[in-house]
């Protein structure tokens, strides 16, 4: 390694260290007073479980999850639809599919298609979460009524990203969200917006995104129809009147993400990229994700590791790791990604993804 490369490596590492320290300090400064304000009065009250469509918070992409979910400033493929639509400006045409055996035997999948055009890049993505069939139980039939039910959640997204300058990109996503359990369902609409800026400091990227800004969701359906006696104290009433239960409306999981990423080492055939981001969701306290990606042989082989939900009390996710393999065959490029996520209360999650770039 030459003296110039050593100096460049130290310079990038120093810049990233300073930026990371500033980002973490900012999170702690804003999160600390807020937590202290409610230390005595509402110590045990959290925002968990206060929003609908919680599946929108499940991370997408084996590359991203292997890096602890710190991809807002690195998104450059079909997963930009989820992380930061501005990343589509740097994406090539591709088809992507992935699968994860999520918690409690829940199936989680994501499919996307990205098409660059002369006026920007368009992306279409479908996120799905489905359960296996389960027995219907009631108070009187606690061992099951003989009926079966299932549940499913879907989000269909249409995204657009464009580079406004050689350093600044902007993107947006419109999505339709549906959640269903047996014969009842809820539908909502959401909007994402993101930006991506390549700074003049050693190529460090700054990404920011606001996700899931949209309508409230309220569930309705045949399962909410019941028989009631409107006056049980009077004899002779018709006790088979049909009534419709009304549920509350719930907000979507609105989240703001701000991330930084950059190469601390880069040569002709090897690179090391670090990424960190801070999150401020409306159904949880603030926390930080961080990750690293090491690419060999011009990214033919990639090794990744990260840590998710740093500084979050009672965090469910922690250590993440994974790998990727890129293979070029004529005009097509195949990318295989795998990630492993440690879970606190459930079985650890394995995720597999395949991308075909054209």
PDB file of N, CA and C in Angstrom, residues 3 12 32 48 87 104 106 145 160 167 185 218 235 247-248 253 257-258 266 269 272 294 324 343 356:
ATOM      1  N   UNK A   3       2.012   5.343   0.226  1.00  0.00           N
ATOM      2  CA  UNK A   3       1.798   6.364   1.257  1.00  0.00           C
ATOM      3  C   UNK A   3       0.534   7.156   0.989  1.00  0.00           C
ATOM      4  N   UNK A  12     -10.356   9.325   5.259  1.00  0.00           N
ATOM      5  CA  UNK A  12     -11.752   8.892   5.183  1.00  0.00           C
ATOM      6  C   UNK A  12     -12.226   8.352   6.525  1.00  0.00           C
ATOM      7  N   UNK A  32     -32.462  12.216  24.917  1.00  0.00           N
ATOM      8  CA  UNK A  32     -32.264  12.232  26.363  1.00  0.00           C
ATOM      9  C   UNK A  32     -33.261  13.088  27.105  1.00  0.00           C
ATOM     10  N   UNK A  48     -45.181   1.523  21.476  1.00  0.00           N
ATOM     11  CA  UNK A  48     -45.227   0.272  20.733  1.00  0.00           C
ATOM     12  C   UNK A  48     -46.665  -0.205  20.569  1.00  0.00           C
ATOM     13  N   UNK A  87     -32.676   6.736  -4.065  1.00  0.00           N
ATOM     14  CA  UNK A  87     -31.654   5.807  -4.515  1.00  0.00           C
ATOM     15  C   UNK A  87     -31.940   5.185  -5.859  1.00  0.00           C
ATOM     16  N   UNK A 104     -42.508 -16.434  14.185  1.00  0.00           N
ATOM     17  CA  UNK A 104     -43.692 -17.266  14.424  1.00  0.00           C
ATOM     18  C   UNK A 104     -44.229 -17.891  13.137  1.00  0.00           C
ATOM     19  N   UNK A 106     -44.293 -16.853  10.132  1.00  0.00           N
ATOM     20  CA  UNK A 106     -44.937 -15.921   9.209  1.00  0.00           C
ATOM     21  C   UNK A 106     -44.066 -15.788   7.956  1.00  0.00           C
ATOM     22  N   UNK A 145     -63.645 -24.352  16.514  1.00  0.00           N
ATOM     23  CA  UNK A 145     -65.001 -24.538  15.992  1.00  0.00           C
ATOM     24  C   UNK A 145     -65.030 -25.428  14.755  1.00  0.00           C
ATOM     25  N   UNK A 160     -40.509   6.701  -7.885  1.00  0.00           N
ATOM     26  CA  UNK A 160     -39.829   7.449  -8.936  1.00  0.00           C
ATOM     27  C   UNK A 160     -38.630   8.156  -8.321  1.00  0.00           C
ATOM     28  N   UNK A 167     -24.704  15.326  -7.941  1.00  0.00           N
ATOM     29  CA  UNK A 167     -24.525  15.001  -6.530  1.00  0.00           C
ATOM     30  C   UNK A 167     -25.840  14.853  -5.760  1.00  0.00           C
ATOM     31  N   UNK A 185     -61.049  -6.423   6.853  1.00  0.00           N
ATOM     32  CA  UNK A 185     -59.850  -5.836   6.260  1.00  0.00           C
ATOM     33  C   UNK A 185     -59.819  -4.332   6.484  1.00  0.00           C
ATOM     34  N   UNK A 218     -58.720   1.770   9.360  1.00  0.00           N
ATOM     35  CA  UNK A 218     -59.790   1.273  10.226  1.00  0.00           C
ATOM     36  C   UNK A 218     -60.302  -0.031   9.650  1.00  0.00           C
ATOM     37  N   UNK A 235     -88.672  -8.145  28.458  1.00  0.00           N
ATOM     38  CA  UNK A 235     -89.037  -9.437  27.884  1.00  0.00           C
ATOM     39  C   UNK A 235     -89.782  -9.240  26.573  1.00  0.00           C
ATOM     40  N   UNK A 247     -64.481  -0.109  14.976  1.00  0.00           N
ATOM     41  CA  UNK A 247     -63.138  -0.100  15.556  1.00  0.00           C
ATOM     42  C   UNK A 247     -62.539   1.304  15.464  1.00  0.00           C
ATOM     43  N   UNK A 248     -61.485   1.526  16.226  1.00  0.00           N
ATOM     44  CA  UNK A 248     -60.786   2.803  16.171  1.00  0.00           C
ATOM     45  C   UNK A 248     -59.975   2.931  14.887  1.00  0.00           C
ATOM     46  N   UNK A 253     -47.222   3.679  10.537  1.00  0.00           N
ATOM     47  CA  UNK A 253     -45.926   3.817  11.227  1.00  0.00           C
ATOM     48  C   UNK A 253     -45.012   4.836  10.546  1.00  0.00           C
ATOM     49  N   UNK A 257     -35.811   8.807   8.626  1.00  0.00           N
ATOM     50  CA  UNK A 257     -34.489   8.179   8.641  1.00  0.00           C
ATOM     51  C   UNK A 257     -33.470   9.167   8.093  1.00  0.00           C
ATOM     52  N   UNK A 258     -32.327   9.268   8.768  1.00  0.00           N
ATOM     53  CA  UNK A 258     -31.208  10.084   8.298  1.00  0.00           C
ATOM     54  C   UNK A 258     -29.953   9.221   8.392  1.00  0.00           C
ATOM     55  N   UNK A 266     -10.563   1.917  -0.212  1.00  0.00           N
ATOM     56  CA  UNK A 266     -10.947   1.533  -1.564  1.00  0.00           C
ATOM     57  C   UNK A 266      -9.707   1.426  -2.434  1.00  0.00           C
ATOM     58  N   UNK A 269      -9.584  -3.391  -6.443  1.00  0.00           N
ATOM     59  CA  UNK A 269     -10.409  -4.589  -6.370  1.00  0.00           C
ATOM     60  C   UNK A 269     -11.055  -4.820  -5.002  1.00  0.00           C
ATOM     61  N   UNK A 272     -14.075  -1.105   1.525  1.00  0.00           N
ATOM     62  CA  UNK A 272     -14.756  -1.265   2.804  1.00  0.00           C
ATOM     63  C   UNK A 272     -15.654  -0.050   3.001  1.00  0.00           C
ATOM     64  N   UNK A 294     -17.862  -5.278   3.063  1.00  0.00           N
ATOM     65  CA  UNK A 294     -16.521  -5.483   2.526  1.00  0.00           C
ATOM     66  C   UNK A 294     -16.645  -6.203   1.191  1.00  0.00           C
ATOM     67  N   UNK A 324     -22.892 -11.718  -0.013  1.00  0.00           N
ATOM     68  CA  UNK A 324     -23.459 -11.568  -1.345  1.00  0.00           C
ATOM     69  C   UNK A 324     -22.493 -12.071  -2.396  1.00  0.00           C
ATOM     70  N   UNK A 343     -32.673 -12.488  16.741  1.00  0.00           N
ATOM     71  CA  UNK A 343     -33.895 -12.002  17.373  1.00  0.00           C
ATOM     72  C   UNK A 343     -33.870 -12.330  18.863  1.00  0.00           C
ATOM     73  N   UNK A 356     -31.728  -9.804 -10.647  1.00  0.00           N
ATOM     74  CA  UNK A 356     -31.252  -9.966 -12.019  1.00  0.00           C
ATOM     75  C   UNK A 356     -31.221  -8.570 -12.644  1.00  0.00           C
TER      76      UNK A 356
END
